[in-house]
Amino acid sequence: MQTALHGISSMATRQLLAELATAFEQQSGVRVVFESVGGVDAARRVQAGEVFDVVVLASDAIDKLIASGHLRADSKVDLVRSGVAVAVREGAPLPDIGSEDAVRQAVLAAPSLSCSTGPSGVALAKLFERWGIAGEIQGRMVQAPPGVPVGALVARGEVALGFQQLSELLHVPGITIVGPLPSAIQITTTFSAALPAAGADAVRDEAVQALLRYMASPGAAGARHRQGMEPA
């Protein structure tokens, strides 16, 4: 195969896919290039007809693209599960997040907050509504632009308390990761991959299938762990 496989993904899996793509190339000789953008933008581009060899997004986003006929249902592979963590600017006091009530109090005390535009952000918004504080904190919520890590806003001091996938916070300088959300309110997202419905030639198709088998295999466990994720 002369040209590289071209994939698109959301930002949450950017570091993991980069690491696994490099390892896969060393093993197979097949080069893989992933473009990582905001998940909403990625789904929109697939819907608009952009051609990719593989798409990696939150499982529900993959399901919607399958339902709309853009991705193949029989090609879907669940790759990893990822939870949400809390971050503050480096040097700032660490809030107590050891229980659901402690997180609620930390949110109420924060002068500014931010969460992602992806599935975890939607789930957090529902959590704040369930707590009855959505209206109270609305004026303090800072929306991270698609593709911009919440951690970057925290590091710059634009946001006091940030919520995002642990994988997206791990490599951001200038922040302290307080820890994961407690189990009672943890938000876990499954990230899946699928192939386009249009399909490519048989050689490229088999190369992508081999890539997905590798990414879901025990051999990828070390990379998943390093990037703060678990097997799906």
C-alpha atoms as a printed R data frame, in Angstrom:
    type eleno elety resid chain resno       x      y      z
1   ATOM     1    CA   MET     A     1   0.000  0.000  0.000
2   ATOM     2    CA   GLN     A     2   1.601  3.248 -1.133
3   ATOM     3    CA   THR     A     3  -0.416  5.856  0.760
4   ATOM     4    CA   ALA     A     4  -1.028  6.128  4.492
5   ATOM     5    CA   LEU     A     5  -4.319  5.217  6.108
6   ATOM     6    CA   HIS     A     6  -6.145  8.412  7.070
7   ATOM     7    CA   GLY     A     7  -8.368  8.499 10.144
8   ATOM     8    CA   ILE     A     8 -10.301 11.137 12.051
9   ATOM     9    CA   SER     A     9 -11.019 11.155 15.776
10  ATOM    10    CA   SER     A    10 -12.138 13.326 18.643
11  ATOM    11    CA   MET     A    11  -9.520 14.937 20.883
12  ATOM    12    CA   ALA     A    12  -9.998 12.513 23.786
13  ATOM    13    CA   THR     A    13  -8.202  9.697 21.964
14  ATOM    14    CA   ARG     A    14  -5.564 11.843 20.225
15  ATOM    15    CA   GLN     A    15  -2.536 10.756 22.272
16  ATOM    16    CA   LEU     A    16  -3.610  7.124 22.406
17  ATOM    17    CA   LEU     A    17  -4.155  6.866 18.655
18  ATOM    18    CA   ALA     A    18  -0.841  8.573 17.912
19  ATOM    19    CA   GLU     A    19   0.998  6.070 20.100
20  ATOM    20    CA   LEU     A    20  -0.856  3.048 18.714
21  ATOM    21    CA   ALA     A    21  -0.479  4.221 15.105
22  ATOM    22    CA   THR     A    22   3.288  4.438 15.551
23  ATOM    23    CA   ALA     A    23   3.446  0.982 17.108
24  ATOM    24    CA   PHE     A    24   1.241 -0.469 14.367
25  ATOM    25    CA   GLU     A    25   3.439  1.033 11.658
26  ATOM    26    CA   GLN     A    26   6.546 -0.492 13.255
27  ATOM    27    CA   GLN     A    27   4.812 -3.861 13.374
28  ATOM    28    CA   SER     A    28   3.106 -3.875  9.976
29  ATOM    29    CA   GLY     A    29   4.880 -1.290  7.832
30  ATOM    30    CA   VAL     A    30   1.553  0.471  7.237
31  ATOM    31    CA   ARG     A    31   1.568  4.189  8.045
32  ATOM    32    CA   VAL     A    32  -1.499  5.590  9.806
33  ATOM    33    CA   VAL     A    33  -2.260  9.292 10.222
34  ATOM    34    CA   PHE     A    34  -5.065 10.426 12.514
35  ATOM    35    CA   GLU     A    35  -6.513 13.918 12.456
36  ATOM    36    CA   SER     A    36  -7.914 14.745 15.894
37  ATOM    37    CA   VAL     A    37 -10.505 17.524 16.182
38  ATOM    38    CA   GLY     A    38 -13.557 18.291 18.288
39  ATOM    39    CA   GLY     A    39 -15.930 15.336 18.218
40  ATOM    40    CA   VAL     A    40 -18.838 17.420 16.930
41  ATOM    41    CA   ASP     A    41 -16.685 18.724 14.078
42  ATOM    42    CA   ALA     A    42 -15.424 15.229 13.262
43  ATOM    43    CA   ALA     A    43 -18.959 13.838 12.999
44  ATOM    44    CA   ARG     A    44 -20.030 16.808 10.871
45  ATOM    45    CA   ARG     A    45 -17.169 16.267  8.440
46  ATOM    46    CA   VAL     A    46 -18.016 12.586  8.055
47  ATOM    47    CA   GLN     A    47 -21.652 13.501  7.439
48  ATOM    48    CA   ALA     A    48 -20.537 16.047  4.847
49  ATOM    49    CA   GLY     A    49 -18.889 13.286  2.851
50  ATOM    50    CA   GLU     A    50 -15.199 13.707  3.662
51  ATOM    51    CA   VAL     A    51 -13.379 10.466  2.971
52  ATOM    52    CA   PHE     A    52 -11.531  8.709  5.793
53  ATOM    53    CA   ASP     A    53 -10.304  5.146  6.126
54  ATOM    54    CA   VAL     A    54 -11.436  4.926  9.763
55  ATOM    55    CA   VAL     A    55 -13.426  7.051 12.206
56  ATOM    56    CA   VAL     A    56 -12.890  6.976 16.004
57  ATOM    57    CA   LEU     A    57 -15.487  8.752 18.146
58  ATOM    58    CA   ALA     A    58 -17.654  8.234 21.224
59  ATOM    59    CA   SER     A    59 -19.725  5.094 20.723
60  ATOM    60    CA   ASP     A    60 -23.049  6.947 20.524
61  ATOM    61    CA   ALA     A    61 -21.646  9.270 17.830
62  ATOM    62    CA   ILE     A    62 -20.477  6.233 15.852
63  ATOM    63    CA   ASP     A    63 -23.966  4.717 16.207
64  ATOM    64    CA   LYS     A    64 -25.570  7.876 14.805
65  ATOM    65    CA   LEU     A    65 -23.216  7.842 11.805
66  ATOM    66    CA   ILE     A    66 -24.069  4.180 11.240
67  ATOM    67    CA   ALA     A    67 -27.792  4.971 11.442
68  ATOM    68    CA   SER     A    68 -27.369  7.787  8.912
69  ATOM    69    CA   GLY     A    69 -25.612  5.419  6.509
70  ATOM    70    CA   HIS     A    70 -22.159  6.998  6.715
71  ATOM    71    CA   LEU     A    71 -20.405  4.149  8.549
72  ATOM    72    CA   ARG     A    72 -20.660  0.361  8.332
73  ATOM    73    CA   ALA     A    73 -22.463 -1.307 11.226
74  ATOM    74    CA   ASP     A    74 -20.520 -4.559 10.804
75  ATOM    75    CA   SER     A    75 -17.202 -2.735 11.166
76  ATOM    76    CA   LYS     A    76 -17.782 -1.146 14.587
77  ATOM    77    CA   VAL     A    77 -15.169 -2.006 17.226
78  ATOM    78    CA   ASP     A    78 -15.233 -0.716 20.822
79  ATOM    79    CA   LEU     A    79 -11.677  0.348 21.663
80  ATOM    80    CA   VAL     A    80 -11.437  2.021 25.086
81  ATOM    81    CA   ARG     A    81 -13.386  3.404 28.023
82  ATOM    82    CA   SER     A    82 -12.483  6.765 29.495
83  ATOM    83    CA   GLY     A    83 -13.543  8.552 32.669
84  ATOM    84    CA   VAL     A    84 -13.718 12.213 33.681
85  ATOM    85    CA   ALA     A    85 -11.201 13.895 35.973
86  ATOM    86    CA   VAL     A    86 -11.027 17.284 37.678
87  ATOM    87    CA   ALA     A    87  -8.186 19.784 37.272
88  ATOM    88    CA   VAL     A    88  -7.078 23.093 38.761
89  ATOM    89    CA   ARG     A    89  -4.270 25.435 37.844
90  ATOM    90    CA   GLU     A    90  -0.851 24.339 39.056
91  ATOM    91    CA   GLY     A    91  -0.245 25.725 42.551
92  ATOM    92    CA   ALA     A    92  -3.922 26.329 43.296
93  ATOM    93    CA   PRO     A    93  -5.515 24.748 46.393
94  ATOM    94    CA   LEU     A    94  -6.916 21.289 45.718
95  ATOM    95    CA   PRO     A    95 -10.659 20.999 46.311
96  ATOM    96    CA   ASP     A    96 -12.177 17.990 48.026
97  ATOM    97    CA   ILE     A    97 -13.751 15.744 45.369
98  ATOM    98    CA   GLY     A    98 -13.979 12.594 47.452
99  ATOM    99    CA   SER     A    99 -17.758 12.327 47.340
100 ATOM   100    CA   GLU     A   100 -20.702 13.510 45.266
101 ATOM   101    CA   ASP     A   101 -21.552 16.193 47.829
102 ATOM   102    CA   ALA     A   102 -17.918 17.348 47.963
103 ATOM   103    CA   VAL     A   103 -17.851 17.781 44.169
104 ATOM   104    CA   ARG     A   104 -21.136 19.705 44.329
105 ATOM   105    CA   GLN     A   105 -19.666 22.037 46.959
106 ATOM   106    CA   ALA     A   106 -16.478 22.477 44.898
107 ATOM   107    CA   VAL     A   107 -18.557 23.422 41.848
108 ATOM   108    CA   LEU     A   108 -20.589 25.926 43.855
109 ATOM   109    CA   ALA     A   109 -17.415 27.461 45.327
110 ATOM   110    CA   ALA     A   110 -15.536 27.785 42.030
111 ATOM   111    CA   PRO     A   111 -15.464 31.295 40.508
112 ATOM   112    CA   SER     A   112 -15.355 29.739 37.014
113 ATOM   113    CA   LEU     A   113 -15.792 26.269 35.535
114 ATOM   114    CA   SER     A   114 -15.432 24.529 32.210
115 ATOM   115    CA   CYS     A   115 -16.188 21.168 30.654
116 ATOM   116    CA   SER     A   116 -15.917 19.737 27.175
117 ATOM   117    CA   THR     A   117 -18.357 20.021 24.288
118 ATOM   118    CA   GLY     A   118 -18.388 16.221 24.018
119 ATOM   119    CA   PRO     A   119 -20.457 13.526 25.724
120 ATOM   120    CA   SER     A   120 -18.908 14.100 29.155
121 ATOM   121    CA   GLY     A   121 -19.862 17.781 29.003
122 ATOM   122    CA   VAL     A   122 -23.450 16.887 28.145
123 ATOM   123    CA   ALA     A   123 -23.547 14.438 31.052
124 ATOM   124    CA   LEU     A   124 -22.104 17.025 33.443
125 ATOM   125    CA   ALA     A   125 -24.752 19.541 32.406
126 ATOM   126    CA   LYS     A   126 -27.421 16.963 33.277
127 ATOM   127    CA   LEU     A   127 -25.697 16.323 36.622
128 ATOM   128    CA   PHE     A   128 -25.722 20.038 37.464
129 ATOM   129    CA   GLU     A   129 -29.417 20.141 36.570
130 ATOM   130    CA   ARG     A   130 -30.113 17.144 38.819
131 ATOM   131    CA   TRP     A   131 -28.305 18.928 41.629
132 ATOM   132    CA   GLY     A   132 -30.498 21.978 41.057
133 ATOM   133    CA   ILE     A   133 -27.525 24.329 40.543
134 ATOM   134    CA   ALA     A   134 -27.463 24.753 36.763
135 ATOM   135    CA   GLY     A   135 -29.006 28.207 36.879
136 ATOM   136    CA   GLU     A   136 -26.790 29.320 39.734
137 ATOM   137    CA   ILE     A   137 -23.533 28.453 37.977
138 ATOM   138    CA   GLN     A   138 -24.581 29.314 34.412
139 ATOM   139    CA   GLY     A   139 -22.852 32.687 34.457
140 ATOM   140    CA   ARG     A   140 -19.599 31.079 35.629
141 ATOM   141    CA   MET     A   141 -19.445 28.377 32.963
142 ATOM   142    CA   VAL     A   142 -16.740 28.936 30.342
143 ATOM   143    CA   GLN     A   143 -17.275 26.974 27.135
144 ATOM   144    CA   ALA     A   144 -14.097 25.487 25.722
145 ATOM   145    CA   PRO     A   145 -14.093 25.869 21.929
146 ATOM   146    CA   PRO     A   146 -14.248 22.537 20.053
147 ATOM   147    CA   GLY     A   147 -10.792 20.999 19.882
148 ATOM   148    CA   VAL     A   148  -9.393 23.199 22.680
149 ATOM   149    CA   PRO     A   149  -8.630 21.222 25.850
150 ATOM   150    CA   VAL     A   150 -10.339 22.395 29.021
151 ATOM   151    CA   GLY     A   151  -6.936 21.961 30.656
152 ATOM   152    CA   ALA     A   152  -5.498 24.730 28.470
153 ATOM   153    CA   LEU     A   153  -8.084 27.170 29.853
154 ATOM   154    CA   VAL     A   154  -7.255 26.024 33.388
155 ATOM   155    CA   ALA     A   155  -3.510 26.408 32.795
156 ATOM   156    CA   ARG     A   156  -3.993 29.966 31.512
157 ATOM   157    CA   GLY     A   157  -6.000 30.885 34.584
158 ATOM   158    CA   GLU     A   158  -9.176 31.486 32.569
159 ATOM   159    CA   VAL     A   159 -10.956 28.711 34.445
160 ATOM   160    CA   ALA     A   160 -10.608 27.749 38.114
161 ATOM   161    CA   LEU     A   161 -12.101 24.246 37.916
162 ATOM   162    CA   GLY     A   162 -12.014 22.068 34.820
163 ATOM   163    CA   PHE     A   163 -13.738 18.780 34.026
164 ATOM   164    CA   GLN     A   164 -12.621 16.631 31.107
165 ATOM   165    CA   GLN     A   165 -11.589 13.140 30.069
166 ATOM   166    CA   LEU     A   166  -8.506 12.122 32.048
167 ATOM   167    CA   SER     A   167  -6.760 11.317 28.757
168 ATOM   168    CA   GLU     A   168  -7.117 14.941 27.657
169 ATOM   169    CA   LEU     A   169  -5.789 16.351 30.936
170 ATOM   170    CA   LEU     A   170  -2.771 14.060 31.388
171 ATOM   171    CA   HIS     A   171  -0.366 15.894 29.082
172 ATOM   172    CA   VAL     A   172  -1.400 19.510 29.709
173 ATOM   173    CA   PRO     A   173   1.365 21.559 31.397
174 ATOM   174    CA   GLY     A   174   0.469 24.079 34.063
175 ATOM   175    CA   ILE     A   175  -2.368 22.143 35.712
176 ATOM   176    CA   THR     A   176  -2.792 19.746 38.615
177 ATOM   177    CA   ILE     A   177  -5.134 16.809 38.165
178 ATOM   178    CA   VAL     A   178  -7.063 16.609 41.428
179 ATOM   179    CA   GLY     A   179  -8.344 13.145 40.596
180 ATOM   180    CA   PRO     A   180 -11.195 11.285 38.920
181 ATOM   181    CA   LEU     A   181 -14.818 11.967 39.722
182 ATOM   182    CA   PRO     A   182 -16.045  9.693 42.521
183 ATOM   183    CA   SER     A   183 -17.646  6.465 41.358
184 ATOM   184    CA   ALA     A   184 -21.171  7.606 42.270
185 ATOM   185    CA   ILE     A   185 -21.062 10.310 39.593
186 ATOM   186    CA   GLN     A   186 -18.256  9.120 37.316
187 ATOM   187    CA   ILE     A   187 -18.992  9.636 33.627
188 ATOM   188    CA   THR     A   188 -17.536  6.895 31.458
189 ATOM   189    CA   THR     A   189 -17.411  7.212 27.687
190 ATOM   190    CA   THR     A   190 -16.743  4.293 25.362
191 ATOM   191    CA   PHE     A   191 -14.791  5.217 22.248
192 ATOM   192    CA   SER     A   192 -15.350  3.101 19.160
193 ATOM   193    CA   ALA     A   193 -14.054  2.866 15.612
194 ATOM   194    CA   ALA     A   194 -15.799  2.088 12.344
195 ATOM   195    CA   LEU     A   195 -15.148  2.106  8.619
196 ATOM   196    CA   PRO     A   196 -16.929  4.302  6.077
197 ATOM   197    CA   ALA     A   197 -19.977  2.854  4.349
198 ATOM   198    CA   ALA     A   198 -18.564  3.740  0.931
199 ATOM   199    CA   GLY     A   199 -15.597  1.494  1.552
200 ATOM   200    CA   ALA     A   200 -12.180  1.553 -0.051
201 ATOM   201    CA   ASP     A   201 -10.291 -1.049 -2.032
202 ATOM   202    CA   ALA     A   202  -9.824 -4.483 -0.497
203 ATOM   203    CA   VAL     A   203  -6.182 -3.872  0.427
204 ATOM   204    CA   ARG     A   204  -6.919 -0.702  2.392
205 ATOM   205    CA   ASP     A   205  -9.966 -2.309  3.979
206 ATOM   206    CA   GLU     A   206  -7.922 -5.239  5.278
207 ATOM   207    CA   ALA     A   207  -5.216 -2.862  6.549
208 ATOM   208    CA   VAL     A   208  -7.794 -0.924  8.566
209 ATOM   209    CA   GLN     A   209  -9.261 -4.147  9.950
210 ATOM   210    CA   ALA     A   210  -5.766 -5.202 11.035
211 ATOM   211    CA   LEU     A   211  -5.256 -1.789 12.672
212 ATOM   212    CA   LEU     A   212  -8.487 -2.113 14.659
213 ATOM   213    CA   ARG     A   213  -7.639 -5.652 15.754
214 ATOM   214    CA   TYR     A   214  -4.304 -4.365 17.017
215 ATOM   215    CA   MET     A   215  -5.853 -1.381 18.825
216 ATOM   216    CA   ALA     A   216  -8.340 -3.632 20.637
217 ATOM   217    CA   SER     A   217  -5.760 -6.311 21.458
218 ATOM   218    CA   PRO     A   218  -3.973 -7.006 24.768
219 ATOM   219    CA   GLY     A   219  -0.815 -5.705 23.084
220 ATOM   220    CA   ALA     A   220  -2.275 -2.194 23.259
221 ATOM   221    CA   ALA     A   221  -2.885 -2.402 27.022
222 ATOM   222    CA   GLY     A   222   0.241 -0.474 27.953
223 ATOM   223    CA   ALA     A   223  -0.674  2.449 25.720
224 ATOM   224    CA   ARG     A   224  -4.222  2.513 27.055
225 ATOM   225    CA   HIS     A   225  -2.950  2.631 30.622
226 ATOM   226    CA   ARG     A   226  -0.406  5.368 29.860
227 ATOM   227    CA   GLN     A   227  -3.169  7.485 28.335
228 ATOM   228    CA   GLY     A   228  -5.546  7.068 31.290
229 ATOM   229    CA   MET     A   229  -7.963  4.687 29.578
230 ATOM   230    CA   GLU     A   230  -9.273  1.162 30.068
231 ATOM   231    CA   PRO     A   231 -10.155 -1.637 27.648
232 ATOM   232    CA   ALA     A   232 -13.704 -1.376 26.318
